[in-house]
Structures are given as structure tokens and as C-alpha cells.
mmCIF file of N, CA and C in Angstrom:
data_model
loop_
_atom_site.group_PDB
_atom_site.id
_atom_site.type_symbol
_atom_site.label_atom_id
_atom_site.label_comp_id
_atom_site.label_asym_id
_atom_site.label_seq_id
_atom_site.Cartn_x
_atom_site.Cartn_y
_atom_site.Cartn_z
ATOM 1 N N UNK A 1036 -11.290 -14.376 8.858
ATOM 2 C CA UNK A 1036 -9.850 -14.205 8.876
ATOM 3 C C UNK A 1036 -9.414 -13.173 9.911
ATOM 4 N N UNK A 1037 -10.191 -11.975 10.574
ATOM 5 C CA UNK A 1037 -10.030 -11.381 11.275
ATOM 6 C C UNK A 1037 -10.874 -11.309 12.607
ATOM 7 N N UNK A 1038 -10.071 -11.580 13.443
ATOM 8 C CA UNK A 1038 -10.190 -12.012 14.758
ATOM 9 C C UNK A 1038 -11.161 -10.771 15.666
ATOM 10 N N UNK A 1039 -12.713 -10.149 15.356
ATOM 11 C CA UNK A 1039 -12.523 -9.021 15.650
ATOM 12 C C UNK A 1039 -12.963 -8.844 17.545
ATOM 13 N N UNK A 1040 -12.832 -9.853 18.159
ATOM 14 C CA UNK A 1040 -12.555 -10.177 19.806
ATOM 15 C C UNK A 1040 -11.325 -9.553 20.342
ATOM 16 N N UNK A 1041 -10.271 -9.613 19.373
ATOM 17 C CA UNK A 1041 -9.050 -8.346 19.790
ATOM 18 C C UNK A 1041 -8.877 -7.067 19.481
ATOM 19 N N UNK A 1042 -8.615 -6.521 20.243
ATOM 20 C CA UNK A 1042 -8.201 -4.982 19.835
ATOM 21 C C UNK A 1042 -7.423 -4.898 18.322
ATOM 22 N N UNK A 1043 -6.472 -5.266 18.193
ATOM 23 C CA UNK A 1043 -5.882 -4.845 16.618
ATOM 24 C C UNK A 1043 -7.109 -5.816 16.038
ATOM 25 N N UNK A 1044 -7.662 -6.486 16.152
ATOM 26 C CA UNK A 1044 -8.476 -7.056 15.057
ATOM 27 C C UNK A 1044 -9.813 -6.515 15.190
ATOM 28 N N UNK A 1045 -10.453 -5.635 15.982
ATOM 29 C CA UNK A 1045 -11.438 -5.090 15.875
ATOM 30 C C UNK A 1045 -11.227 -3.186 15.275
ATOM 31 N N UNK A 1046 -9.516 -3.034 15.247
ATOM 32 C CA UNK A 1046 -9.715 -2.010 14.569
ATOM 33 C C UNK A 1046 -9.342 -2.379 13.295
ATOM 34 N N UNK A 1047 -9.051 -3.474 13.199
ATOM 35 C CA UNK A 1047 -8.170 -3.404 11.369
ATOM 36 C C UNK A 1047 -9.804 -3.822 10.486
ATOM 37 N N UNK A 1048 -10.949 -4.400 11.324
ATOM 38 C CA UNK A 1048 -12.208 -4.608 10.808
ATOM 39 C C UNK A 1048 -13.158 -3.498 10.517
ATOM 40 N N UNK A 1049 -12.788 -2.917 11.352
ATOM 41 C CA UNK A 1049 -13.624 -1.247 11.463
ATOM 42 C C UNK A 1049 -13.020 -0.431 10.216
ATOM 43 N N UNK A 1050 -11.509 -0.762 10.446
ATOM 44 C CA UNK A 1050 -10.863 0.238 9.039
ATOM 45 C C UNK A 1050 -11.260 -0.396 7.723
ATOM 46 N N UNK A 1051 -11.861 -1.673 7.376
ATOM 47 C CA UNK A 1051 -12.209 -2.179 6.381
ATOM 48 C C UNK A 1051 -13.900 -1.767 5.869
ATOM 49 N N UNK A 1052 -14.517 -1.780 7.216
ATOM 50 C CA UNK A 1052 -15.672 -1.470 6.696
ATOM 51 C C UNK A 1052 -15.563 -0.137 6.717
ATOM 52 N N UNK A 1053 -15.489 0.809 7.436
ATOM 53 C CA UNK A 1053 -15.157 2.170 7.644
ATOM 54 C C UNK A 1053 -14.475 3.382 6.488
ATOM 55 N N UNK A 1054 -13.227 2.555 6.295
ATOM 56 C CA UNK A 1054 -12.144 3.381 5.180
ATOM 57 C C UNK A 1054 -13.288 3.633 3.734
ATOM 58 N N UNK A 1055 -13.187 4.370 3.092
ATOM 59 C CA UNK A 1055 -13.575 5.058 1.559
ATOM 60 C C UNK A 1055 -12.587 4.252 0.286
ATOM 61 N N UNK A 1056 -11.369 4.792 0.777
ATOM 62 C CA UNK A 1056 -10.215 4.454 -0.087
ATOM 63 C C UNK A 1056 -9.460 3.030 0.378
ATOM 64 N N UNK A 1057 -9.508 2.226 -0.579
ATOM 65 C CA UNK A 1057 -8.172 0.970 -0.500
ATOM 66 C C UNK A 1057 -7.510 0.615 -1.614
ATOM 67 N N UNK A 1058 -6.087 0.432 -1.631
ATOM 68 C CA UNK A 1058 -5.114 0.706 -2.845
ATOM 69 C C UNK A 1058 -5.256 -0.513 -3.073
ATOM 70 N N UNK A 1059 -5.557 -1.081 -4.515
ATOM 71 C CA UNK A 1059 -5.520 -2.404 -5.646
ATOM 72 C C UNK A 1059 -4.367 -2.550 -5.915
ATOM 73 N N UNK A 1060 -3.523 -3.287 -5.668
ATOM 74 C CA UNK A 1060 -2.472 -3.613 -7.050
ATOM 75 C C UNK A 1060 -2.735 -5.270 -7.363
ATOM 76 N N UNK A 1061 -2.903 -4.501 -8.997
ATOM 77 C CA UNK A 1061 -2.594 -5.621 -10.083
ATOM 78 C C UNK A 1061 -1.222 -6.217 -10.650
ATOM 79 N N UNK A 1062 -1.179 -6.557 -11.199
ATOM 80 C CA UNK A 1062 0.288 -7.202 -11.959
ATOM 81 C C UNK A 1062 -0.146 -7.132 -13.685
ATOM 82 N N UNK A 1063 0.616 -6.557 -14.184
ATOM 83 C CA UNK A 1063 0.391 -6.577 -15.569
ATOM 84 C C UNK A 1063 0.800 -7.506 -16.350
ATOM 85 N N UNK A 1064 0.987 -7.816 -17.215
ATOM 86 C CA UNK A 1064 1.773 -8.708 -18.263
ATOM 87 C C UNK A 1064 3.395 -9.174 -18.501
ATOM 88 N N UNK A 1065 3.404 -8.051 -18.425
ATOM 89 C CA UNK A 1065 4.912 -7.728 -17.807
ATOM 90 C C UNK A 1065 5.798 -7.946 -16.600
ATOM 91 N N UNK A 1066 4.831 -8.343 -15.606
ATOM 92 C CA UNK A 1066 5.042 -8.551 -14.027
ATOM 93 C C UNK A 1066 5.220 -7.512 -13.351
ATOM 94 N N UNK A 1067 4.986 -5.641 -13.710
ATOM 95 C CA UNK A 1067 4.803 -5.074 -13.418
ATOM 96 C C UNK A 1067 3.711 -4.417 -12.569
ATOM 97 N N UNK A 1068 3.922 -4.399 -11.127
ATOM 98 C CA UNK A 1068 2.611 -3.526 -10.109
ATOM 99 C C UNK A 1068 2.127 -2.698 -11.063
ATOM 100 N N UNK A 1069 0.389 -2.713 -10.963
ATOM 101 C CA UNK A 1069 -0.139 -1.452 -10.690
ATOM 102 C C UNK A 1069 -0.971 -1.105 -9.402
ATOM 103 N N UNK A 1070 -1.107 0.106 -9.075
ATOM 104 C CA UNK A 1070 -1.925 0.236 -7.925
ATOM 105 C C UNK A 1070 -2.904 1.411 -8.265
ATOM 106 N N UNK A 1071 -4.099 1.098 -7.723
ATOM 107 C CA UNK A 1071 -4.983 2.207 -7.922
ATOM 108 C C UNK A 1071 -5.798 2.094 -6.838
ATOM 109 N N UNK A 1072 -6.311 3.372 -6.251
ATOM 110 C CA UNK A 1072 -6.819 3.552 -5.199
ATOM 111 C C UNK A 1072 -8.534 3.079 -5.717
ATOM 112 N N UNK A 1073 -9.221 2.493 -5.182
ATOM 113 C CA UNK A 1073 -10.832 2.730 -5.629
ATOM 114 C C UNK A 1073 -11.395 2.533 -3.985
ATOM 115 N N UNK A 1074 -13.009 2.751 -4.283
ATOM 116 C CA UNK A 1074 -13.752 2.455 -3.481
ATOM 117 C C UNK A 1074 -14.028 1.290 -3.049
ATOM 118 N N UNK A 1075 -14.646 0.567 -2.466
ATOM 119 C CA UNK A 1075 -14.804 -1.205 -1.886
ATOM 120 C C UNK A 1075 -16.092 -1.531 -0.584
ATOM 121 N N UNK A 1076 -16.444 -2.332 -0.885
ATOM 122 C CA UNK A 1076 -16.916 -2.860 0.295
ATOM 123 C C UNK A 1076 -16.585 -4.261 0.725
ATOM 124 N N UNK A 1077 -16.386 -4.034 2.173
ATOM 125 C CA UNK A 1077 -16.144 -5.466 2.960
ATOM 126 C C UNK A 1077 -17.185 -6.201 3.439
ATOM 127 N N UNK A 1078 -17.386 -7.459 3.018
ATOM 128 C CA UNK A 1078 -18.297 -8.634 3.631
ATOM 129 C C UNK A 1078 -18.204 -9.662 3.981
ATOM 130 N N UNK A 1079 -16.633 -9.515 3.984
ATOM 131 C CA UNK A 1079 -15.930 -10.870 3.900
ATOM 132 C C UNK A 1079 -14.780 -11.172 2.873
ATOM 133 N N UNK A 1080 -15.636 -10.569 1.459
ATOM 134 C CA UNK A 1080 -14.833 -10.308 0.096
ATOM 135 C C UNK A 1080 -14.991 -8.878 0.255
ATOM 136 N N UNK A 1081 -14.404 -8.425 -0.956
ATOM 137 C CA UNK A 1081 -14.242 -7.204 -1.185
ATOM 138 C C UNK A 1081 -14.855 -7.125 -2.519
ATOM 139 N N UNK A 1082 -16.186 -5.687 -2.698
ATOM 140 C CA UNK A 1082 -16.484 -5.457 -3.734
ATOM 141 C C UNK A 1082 -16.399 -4.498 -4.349
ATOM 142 N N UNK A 1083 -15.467 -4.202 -5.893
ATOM 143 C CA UNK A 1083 -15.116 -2.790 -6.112
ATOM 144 C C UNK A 1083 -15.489 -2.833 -7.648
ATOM 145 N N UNK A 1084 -16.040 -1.818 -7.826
ATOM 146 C CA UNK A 1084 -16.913 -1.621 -9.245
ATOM 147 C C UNK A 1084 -16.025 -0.930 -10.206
ATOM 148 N N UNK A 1085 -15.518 -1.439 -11.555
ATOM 149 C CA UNK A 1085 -14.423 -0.508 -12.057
ATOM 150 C C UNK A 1085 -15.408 -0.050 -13.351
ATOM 151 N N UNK A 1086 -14.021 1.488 -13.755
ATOM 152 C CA UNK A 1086 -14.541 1.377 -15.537
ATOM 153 C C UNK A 1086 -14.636 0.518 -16.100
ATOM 154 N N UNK A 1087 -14.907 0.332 -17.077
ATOM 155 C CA UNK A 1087 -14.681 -0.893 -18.282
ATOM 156 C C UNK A 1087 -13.300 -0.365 -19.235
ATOM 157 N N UNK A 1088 -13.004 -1.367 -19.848
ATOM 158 C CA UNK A 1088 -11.838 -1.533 -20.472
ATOM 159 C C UNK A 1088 -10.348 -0.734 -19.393
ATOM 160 N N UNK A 1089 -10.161 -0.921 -18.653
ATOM 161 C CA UNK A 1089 -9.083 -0.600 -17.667
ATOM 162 C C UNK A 1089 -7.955 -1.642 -17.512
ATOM 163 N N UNK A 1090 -6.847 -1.186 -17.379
ATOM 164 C CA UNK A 1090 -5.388 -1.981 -17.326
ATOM 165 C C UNK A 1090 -5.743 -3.027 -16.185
ATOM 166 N N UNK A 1091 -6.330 -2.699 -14.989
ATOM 167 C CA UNK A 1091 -7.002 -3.354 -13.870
ATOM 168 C C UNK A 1091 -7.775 -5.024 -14.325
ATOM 169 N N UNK A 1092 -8.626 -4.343 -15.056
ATOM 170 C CA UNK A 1092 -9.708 -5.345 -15.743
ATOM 171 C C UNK A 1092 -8.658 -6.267 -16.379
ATOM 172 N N UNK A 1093 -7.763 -6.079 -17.092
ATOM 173 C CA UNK A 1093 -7.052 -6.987 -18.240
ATOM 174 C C UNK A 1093 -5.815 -7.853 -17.137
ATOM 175 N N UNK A 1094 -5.295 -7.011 -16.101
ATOM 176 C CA UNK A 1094 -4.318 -7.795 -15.453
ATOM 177 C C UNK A 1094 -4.777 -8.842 -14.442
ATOM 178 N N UNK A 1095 -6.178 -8.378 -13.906
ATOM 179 C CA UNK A 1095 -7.002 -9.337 -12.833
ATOM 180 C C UNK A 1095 -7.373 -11.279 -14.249
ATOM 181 N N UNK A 1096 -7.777 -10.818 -15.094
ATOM 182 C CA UNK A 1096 -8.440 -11.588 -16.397
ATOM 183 C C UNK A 1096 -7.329 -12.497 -16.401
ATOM 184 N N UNK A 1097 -5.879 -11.924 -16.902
ATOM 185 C CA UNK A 1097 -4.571 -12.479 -17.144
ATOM 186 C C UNK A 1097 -4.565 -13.617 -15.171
ATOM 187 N N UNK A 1098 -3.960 -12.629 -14.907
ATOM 188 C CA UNK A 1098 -3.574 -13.143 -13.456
ATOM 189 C C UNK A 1098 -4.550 -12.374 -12.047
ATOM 190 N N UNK A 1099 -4.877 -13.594 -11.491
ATOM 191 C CA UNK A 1099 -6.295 -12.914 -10.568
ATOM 192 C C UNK A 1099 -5.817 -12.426 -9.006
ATOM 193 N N UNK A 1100 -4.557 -12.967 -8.868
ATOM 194 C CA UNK A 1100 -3.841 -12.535 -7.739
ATOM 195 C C UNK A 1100 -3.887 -11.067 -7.616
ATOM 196 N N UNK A 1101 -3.869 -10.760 -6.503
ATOM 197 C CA UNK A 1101 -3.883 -9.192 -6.004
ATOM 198 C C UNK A 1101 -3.682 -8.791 -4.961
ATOM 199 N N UNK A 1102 -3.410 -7.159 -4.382
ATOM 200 C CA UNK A 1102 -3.236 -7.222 -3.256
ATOM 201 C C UNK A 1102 -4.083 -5.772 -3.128
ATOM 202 N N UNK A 1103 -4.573 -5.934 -1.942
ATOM 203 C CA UNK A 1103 -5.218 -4.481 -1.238
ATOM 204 C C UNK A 1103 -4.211 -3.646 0.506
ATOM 205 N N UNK A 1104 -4.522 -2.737 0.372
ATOM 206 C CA UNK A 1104 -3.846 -2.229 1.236
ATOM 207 C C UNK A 1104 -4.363 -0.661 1.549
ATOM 208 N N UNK A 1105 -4.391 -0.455 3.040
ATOM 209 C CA UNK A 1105 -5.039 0.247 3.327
ATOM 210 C C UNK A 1105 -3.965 1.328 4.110
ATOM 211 N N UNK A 1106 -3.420 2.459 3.779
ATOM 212 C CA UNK A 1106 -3.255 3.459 4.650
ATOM 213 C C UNK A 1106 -3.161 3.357 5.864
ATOM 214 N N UNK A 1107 -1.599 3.759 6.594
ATOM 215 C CA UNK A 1107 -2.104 3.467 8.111
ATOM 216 C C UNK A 1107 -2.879 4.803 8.928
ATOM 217 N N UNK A 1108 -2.905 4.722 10.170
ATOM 218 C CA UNK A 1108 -4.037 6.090 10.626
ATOM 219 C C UNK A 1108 -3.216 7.154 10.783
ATOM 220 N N UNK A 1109 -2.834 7.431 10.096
ATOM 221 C CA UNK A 1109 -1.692 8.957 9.825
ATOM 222 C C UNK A 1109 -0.596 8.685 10.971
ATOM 223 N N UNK A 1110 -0.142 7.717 11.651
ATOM 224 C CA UNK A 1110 0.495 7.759 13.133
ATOM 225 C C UNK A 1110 1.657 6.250 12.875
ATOM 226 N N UNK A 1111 1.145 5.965 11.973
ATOM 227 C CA UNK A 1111 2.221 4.536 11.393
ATOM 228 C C UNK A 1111 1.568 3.437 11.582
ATOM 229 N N UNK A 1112 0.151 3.265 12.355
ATOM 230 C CA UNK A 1112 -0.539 2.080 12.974
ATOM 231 C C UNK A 1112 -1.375 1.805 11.882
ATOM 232 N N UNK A 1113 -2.233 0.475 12.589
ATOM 233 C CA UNK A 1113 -3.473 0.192 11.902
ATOM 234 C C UNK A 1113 -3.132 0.112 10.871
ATOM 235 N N UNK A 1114 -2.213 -0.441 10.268
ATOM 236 C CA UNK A 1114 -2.009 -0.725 8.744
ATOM 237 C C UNK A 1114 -2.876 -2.316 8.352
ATOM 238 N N UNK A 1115 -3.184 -2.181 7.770
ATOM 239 C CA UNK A 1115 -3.826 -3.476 6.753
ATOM 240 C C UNK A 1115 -3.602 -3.782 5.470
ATOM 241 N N UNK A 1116 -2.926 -5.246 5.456
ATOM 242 C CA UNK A 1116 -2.680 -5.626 3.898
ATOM 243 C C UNK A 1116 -3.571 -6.910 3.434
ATOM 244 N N UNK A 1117 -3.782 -7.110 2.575
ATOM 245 C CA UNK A 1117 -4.798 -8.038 2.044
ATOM 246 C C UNK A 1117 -4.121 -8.941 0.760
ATOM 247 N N UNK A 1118 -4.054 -9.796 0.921
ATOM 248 C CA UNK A 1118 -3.703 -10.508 0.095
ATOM 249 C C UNK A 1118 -4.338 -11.364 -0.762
ATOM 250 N N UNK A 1119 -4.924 -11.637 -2.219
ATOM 251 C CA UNK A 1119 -6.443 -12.169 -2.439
ATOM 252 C C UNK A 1119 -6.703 -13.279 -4.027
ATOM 253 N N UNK A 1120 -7.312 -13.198 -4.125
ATOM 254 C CA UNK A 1120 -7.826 -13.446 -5.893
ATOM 255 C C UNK A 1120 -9.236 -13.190 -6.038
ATOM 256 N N UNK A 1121 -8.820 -12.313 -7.227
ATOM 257 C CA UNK A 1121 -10.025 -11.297 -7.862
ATOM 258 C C UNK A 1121 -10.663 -12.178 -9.253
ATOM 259 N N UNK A 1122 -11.893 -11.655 -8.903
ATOM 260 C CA UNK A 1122 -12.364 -12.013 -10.578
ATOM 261 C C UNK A 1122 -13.628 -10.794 -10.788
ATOM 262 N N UNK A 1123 -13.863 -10.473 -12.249
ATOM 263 C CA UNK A 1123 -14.795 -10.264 -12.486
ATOM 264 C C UNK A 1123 -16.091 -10.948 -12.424
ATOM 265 N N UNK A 1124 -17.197 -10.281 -11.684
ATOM 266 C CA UNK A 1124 -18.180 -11.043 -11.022
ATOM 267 C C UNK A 1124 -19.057 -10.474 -11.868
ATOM 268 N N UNK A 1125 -19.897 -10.870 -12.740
ATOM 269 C CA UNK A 1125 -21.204 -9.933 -13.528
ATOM 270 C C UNK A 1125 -22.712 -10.659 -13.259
ATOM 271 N N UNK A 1126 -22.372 -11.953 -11.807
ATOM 272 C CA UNK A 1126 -23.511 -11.996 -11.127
ATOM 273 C C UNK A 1126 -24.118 -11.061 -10.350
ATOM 274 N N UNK A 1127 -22.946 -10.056 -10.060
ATOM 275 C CA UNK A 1127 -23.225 -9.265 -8.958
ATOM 276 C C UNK A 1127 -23.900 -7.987 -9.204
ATOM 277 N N UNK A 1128 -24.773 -7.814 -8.868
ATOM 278 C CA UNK A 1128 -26.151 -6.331 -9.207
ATOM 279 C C UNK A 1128 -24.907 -5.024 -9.348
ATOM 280 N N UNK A 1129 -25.794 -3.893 -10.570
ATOM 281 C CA UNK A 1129 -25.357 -3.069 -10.061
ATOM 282 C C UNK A 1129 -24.997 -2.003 -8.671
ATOM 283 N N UNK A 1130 -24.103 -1.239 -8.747
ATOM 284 C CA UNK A 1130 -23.907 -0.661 -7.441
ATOM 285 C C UNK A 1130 -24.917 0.184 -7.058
ATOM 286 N N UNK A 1131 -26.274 0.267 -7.792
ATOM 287 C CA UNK A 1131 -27.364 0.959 -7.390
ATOM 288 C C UNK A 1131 -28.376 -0.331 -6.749
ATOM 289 N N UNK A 1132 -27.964 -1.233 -7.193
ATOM 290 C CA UNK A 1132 -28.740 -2.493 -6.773
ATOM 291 C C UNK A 1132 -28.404 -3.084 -4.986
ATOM 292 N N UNK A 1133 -26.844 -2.838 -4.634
ATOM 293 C CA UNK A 1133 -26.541 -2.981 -3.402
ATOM 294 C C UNK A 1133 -26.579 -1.758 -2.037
ATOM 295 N N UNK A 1134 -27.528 -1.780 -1.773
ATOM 296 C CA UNK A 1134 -27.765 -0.608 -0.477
ATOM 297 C C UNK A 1134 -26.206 -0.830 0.321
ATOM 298 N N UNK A 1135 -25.909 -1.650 0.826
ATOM 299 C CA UNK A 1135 -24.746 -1.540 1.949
ATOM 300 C C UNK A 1135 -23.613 0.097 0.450
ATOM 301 N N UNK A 1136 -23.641 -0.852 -0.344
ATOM 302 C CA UNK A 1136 -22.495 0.190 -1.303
ATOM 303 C C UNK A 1136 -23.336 1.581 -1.421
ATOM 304 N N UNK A 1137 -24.092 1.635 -1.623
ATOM 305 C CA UNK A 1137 -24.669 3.116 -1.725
ATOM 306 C C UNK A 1137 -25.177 3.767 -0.331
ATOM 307 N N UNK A 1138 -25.129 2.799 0.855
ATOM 308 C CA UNK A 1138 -25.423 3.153 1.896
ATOM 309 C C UNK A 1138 -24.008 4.154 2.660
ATOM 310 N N UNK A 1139 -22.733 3.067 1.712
ATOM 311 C CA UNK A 1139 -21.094 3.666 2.217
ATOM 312 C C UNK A 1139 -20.985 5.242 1.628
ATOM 313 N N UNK A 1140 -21.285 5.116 -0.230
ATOM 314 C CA UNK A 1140 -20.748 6.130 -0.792
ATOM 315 C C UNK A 1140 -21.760 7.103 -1.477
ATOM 316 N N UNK A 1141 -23.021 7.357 -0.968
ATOM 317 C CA UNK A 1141 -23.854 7.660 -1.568
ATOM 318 C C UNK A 1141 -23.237 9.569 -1.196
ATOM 319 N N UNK A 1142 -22.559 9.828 -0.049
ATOM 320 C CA UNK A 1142 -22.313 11.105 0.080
ATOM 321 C C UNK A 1142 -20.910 11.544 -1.158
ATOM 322 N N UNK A 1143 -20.467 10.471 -1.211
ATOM 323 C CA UNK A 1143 -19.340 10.799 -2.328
ATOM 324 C C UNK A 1143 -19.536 11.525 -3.660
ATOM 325 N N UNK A 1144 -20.489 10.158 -3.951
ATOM 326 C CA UNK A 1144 -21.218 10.248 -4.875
ATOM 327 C C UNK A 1144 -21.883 11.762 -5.183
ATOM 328 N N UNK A 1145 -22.713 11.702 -4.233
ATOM 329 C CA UNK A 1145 -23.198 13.209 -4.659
ATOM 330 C C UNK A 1145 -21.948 14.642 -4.465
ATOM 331 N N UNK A 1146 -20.940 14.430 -3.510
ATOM 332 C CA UNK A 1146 -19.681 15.252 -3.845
ATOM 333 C C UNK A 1146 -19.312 15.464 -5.618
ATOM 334 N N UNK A 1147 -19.168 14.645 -5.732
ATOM 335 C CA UNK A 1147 -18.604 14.095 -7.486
ATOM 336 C C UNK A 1147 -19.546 14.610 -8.335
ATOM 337 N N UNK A 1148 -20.832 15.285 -8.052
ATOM 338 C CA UNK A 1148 -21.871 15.270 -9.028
ATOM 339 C C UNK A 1148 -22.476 14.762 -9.940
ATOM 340 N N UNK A 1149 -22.478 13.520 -8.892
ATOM 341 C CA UNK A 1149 -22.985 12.236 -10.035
ATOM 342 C C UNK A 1149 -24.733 11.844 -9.165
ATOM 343 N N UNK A 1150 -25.000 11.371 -9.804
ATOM 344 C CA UNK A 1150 -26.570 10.481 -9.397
ATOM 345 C C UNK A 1150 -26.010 8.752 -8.830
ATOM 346 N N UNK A 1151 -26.756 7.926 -8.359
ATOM 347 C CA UNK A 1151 -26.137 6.762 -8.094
ATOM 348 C C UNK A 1151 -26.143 6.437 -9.498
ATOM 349 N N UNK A 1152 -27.214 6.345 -10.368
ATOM 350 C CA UNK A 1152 -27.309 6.142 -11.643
ATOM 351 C C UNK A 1152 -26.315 5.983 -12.410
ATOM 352 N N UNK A 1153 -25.746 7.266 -12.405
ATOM 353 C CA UNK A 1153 -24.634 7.846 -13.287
ATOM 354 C C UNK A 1153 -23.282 7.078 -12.678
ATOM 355 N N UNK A 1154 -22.954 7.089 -11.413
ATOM 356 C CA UNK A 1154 -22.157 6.062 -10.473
ATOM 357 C C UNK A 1154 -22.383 4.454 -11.602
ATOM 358 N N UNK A 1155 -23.318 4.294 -11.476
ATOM 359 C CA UNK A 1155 -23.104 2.715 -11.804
ATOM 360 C C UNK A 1155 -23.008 2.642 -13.256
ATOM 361 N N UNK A 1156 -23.398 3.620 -14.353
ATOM 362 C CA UNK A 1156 -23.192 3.729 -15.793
ATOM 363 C C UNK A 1156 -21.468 3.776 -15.681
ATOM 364 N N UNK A 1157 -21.280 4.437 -15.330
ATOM 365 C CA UNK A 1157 -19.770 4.545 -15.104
ATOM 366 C C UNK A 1157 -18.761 4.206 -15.080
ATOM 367 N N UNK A 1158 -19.132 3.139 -13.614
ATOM 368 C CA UNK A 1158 -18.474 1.998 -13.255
ATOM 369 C C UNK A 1158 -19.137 0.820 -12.979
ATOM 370 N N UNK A 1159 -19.784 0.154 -14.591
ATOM 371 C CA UNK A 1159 -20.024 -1.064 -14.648
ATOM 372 C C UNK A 1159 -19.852 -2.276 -14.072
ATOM 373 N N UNK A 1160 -18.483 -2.514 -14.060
ATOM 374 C CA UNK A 1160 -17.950 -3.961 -13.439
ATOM 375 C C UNK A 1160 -17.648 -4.063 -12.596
ATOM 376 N N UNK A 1161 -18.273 -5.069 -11.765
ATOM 377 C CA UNK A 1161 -18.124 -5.558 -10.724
ATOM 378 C C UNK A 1161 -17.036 -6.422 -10.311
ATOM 379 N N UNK A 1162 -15.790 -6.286 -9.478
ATOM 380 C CA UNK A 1162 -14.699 -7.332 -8.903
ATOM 381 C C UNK A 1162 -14.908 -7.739 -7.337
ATOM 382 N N UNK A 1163 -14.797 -8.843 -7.758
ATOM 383 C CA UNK A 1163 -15.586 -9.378 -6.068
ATOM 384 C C UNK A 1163 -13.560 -10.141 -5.799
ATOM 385 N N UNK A 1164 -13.433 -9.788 -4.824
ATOM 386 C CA UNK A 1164 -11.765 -10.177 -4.106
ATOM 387 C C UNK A 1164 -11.715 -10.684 -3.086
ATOM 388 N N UNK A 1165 -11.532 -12.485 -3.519
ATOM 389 C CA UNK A 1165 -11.588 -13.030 -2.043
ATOM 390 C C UNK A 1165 -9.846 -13.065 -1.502
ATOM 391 N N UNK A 1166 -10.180 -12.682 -0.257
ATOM 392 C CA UNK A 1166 -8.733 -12.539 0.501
ATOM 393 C C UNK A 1166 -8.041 -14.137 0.782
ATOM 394 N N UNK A 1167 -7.040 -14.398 1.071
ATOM 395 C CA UNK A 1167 -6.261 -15.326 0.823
ATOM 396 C C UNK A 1167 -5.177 -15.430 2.285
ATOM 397 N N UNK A 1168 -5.229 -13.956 2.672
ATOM 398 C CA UNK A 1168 -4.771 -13.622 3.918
ATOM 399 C C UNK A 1168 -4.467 -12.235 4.301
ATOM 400 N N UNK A 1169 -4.779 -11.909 5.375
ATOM 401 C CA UNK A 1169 -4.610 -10.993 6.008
ATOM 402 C C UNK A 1169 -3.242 -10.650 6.877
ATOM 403 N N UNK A 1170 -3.389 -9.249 7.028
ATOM 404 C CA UNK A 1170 -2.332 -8.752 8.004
ATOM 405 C C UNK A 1170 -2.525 -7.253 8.431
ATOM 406 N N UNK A 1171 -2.157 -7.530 9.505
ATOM 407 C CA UNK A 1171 -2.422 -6.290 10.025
ATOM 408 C C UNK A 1171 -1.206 -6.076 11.255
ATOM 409 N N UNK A 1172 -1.341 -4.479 11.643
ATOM 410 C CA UNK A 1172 -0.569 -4.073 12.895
ATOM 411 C C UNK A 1172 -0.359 -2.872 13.486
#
């Protein structure tokens, strides 16, 4: 979906694999946004490991539509929005099981004073988010 042979499309790819933080919003029951910032990795989909029992978990279950969005580079640019459908994936190994994810956040991780261990006790579930469309600018 991203063109990364162009300049805006080789930085809005870099900010995907690159960035730490990308904002989730769900839709609740109510038709009310939520947004929450988590961690992710890009491969194409997006993989982000949540708590268990979370408002997140119950609004993706209900309705799988979602959107991601990334911060622009403090200057108004490079913004990226993602547009997708999420599901809970519990094919997918823990986050001690995927090197690329512990390869991204393994310094975080140890910021936080956690073990990867303790990382993946944590945050059990796996949401794999295939995009639907992109945008960037």
C-alpha cells in the first residue's frame, strides 16, 4: 500500500517501522472513539499486544474497524493515518516469541523494569490490523 520508491512514501514507511508509539482508536458500543497509544510492529499488518480484558479488546470483538495514526514529526509533516480491521490473533506467538518485536522494544522494555517475560505476561493478546488504506503527507 505504500509506495516506498517515493520520497513521502519512503518516509511515511520508515515512520512505521521506526516510530515506538501509534494511536489505536476503537469504537465502543456506543459509537464512541477510543484512542490509546500502544506499541506495534509493521509487516505489512500491524502487530500490537494488549492487556487482557481492556475496552480495546471488547470494541475490536464488537466492531473490528479501526484506525491508527501516527504523530506528525513535530513540524506538521509526515503524518500517517491508517485505516484497517483488527482481530484478535491467538495464532500469533508470544511477544517473546517474535525477535523483530523484541528486537524494536527490548530497550523499552528494560526502561519499564520489566523482563521480556514479564512484557509478554502482561500483555497477552495479540491484535494483528490489516490496513484497508493508507494516507499520508
Amino acid at each position: 500500500m505504500i509506495d516506498r520508491s517515493t520520497p513521502k512514501g519512503g518516509r511515511a514507511f520508515a515512520r512505521l517501522t521506526d516510530e515506538p508509539i501509534i494511536w489505536l482508536a476503537t469504537v465502543s458500543s456506543s459509537g464512541q472513539p477510543q484512542t490509546s497509544p500502544v506499541w506495534f510492529l509493521y509487516d505489512g499488518d500491524f502487530l500490537v499486544y494488549s492487556l487482557e480484558g481492556t475496552a480495546r479488546l471488547r470494541n475490536i470483538e464488537a466492531n473490528p474497524r479501526v484506525a491508527l495514526n501516527l504523530d506528525s514529526n513535530g513540524q506538521g509533516g509526515d503524518i500517517v493515518t491508517i485505516e484497517g480491521e483488527a482481530h484478535i490473533d491467538l495464532a500469533t506467538p508470544p511477544s517473546t516469541d517474535v525477535p523483530a518485536y523484541q528486537d524494536k522494544y527490548a530497550p523499552f522494555i528494560a526502561r519499564n523494569e520489566w523482563t521480556p517475560e514479564q512484557f509478554a505476561t502482561d500483555y497477552p493478546v495479540p491484535i494483528r490490523i490489516t490496513p484497508t488504506r493508507v494516507r499520508f503527507w
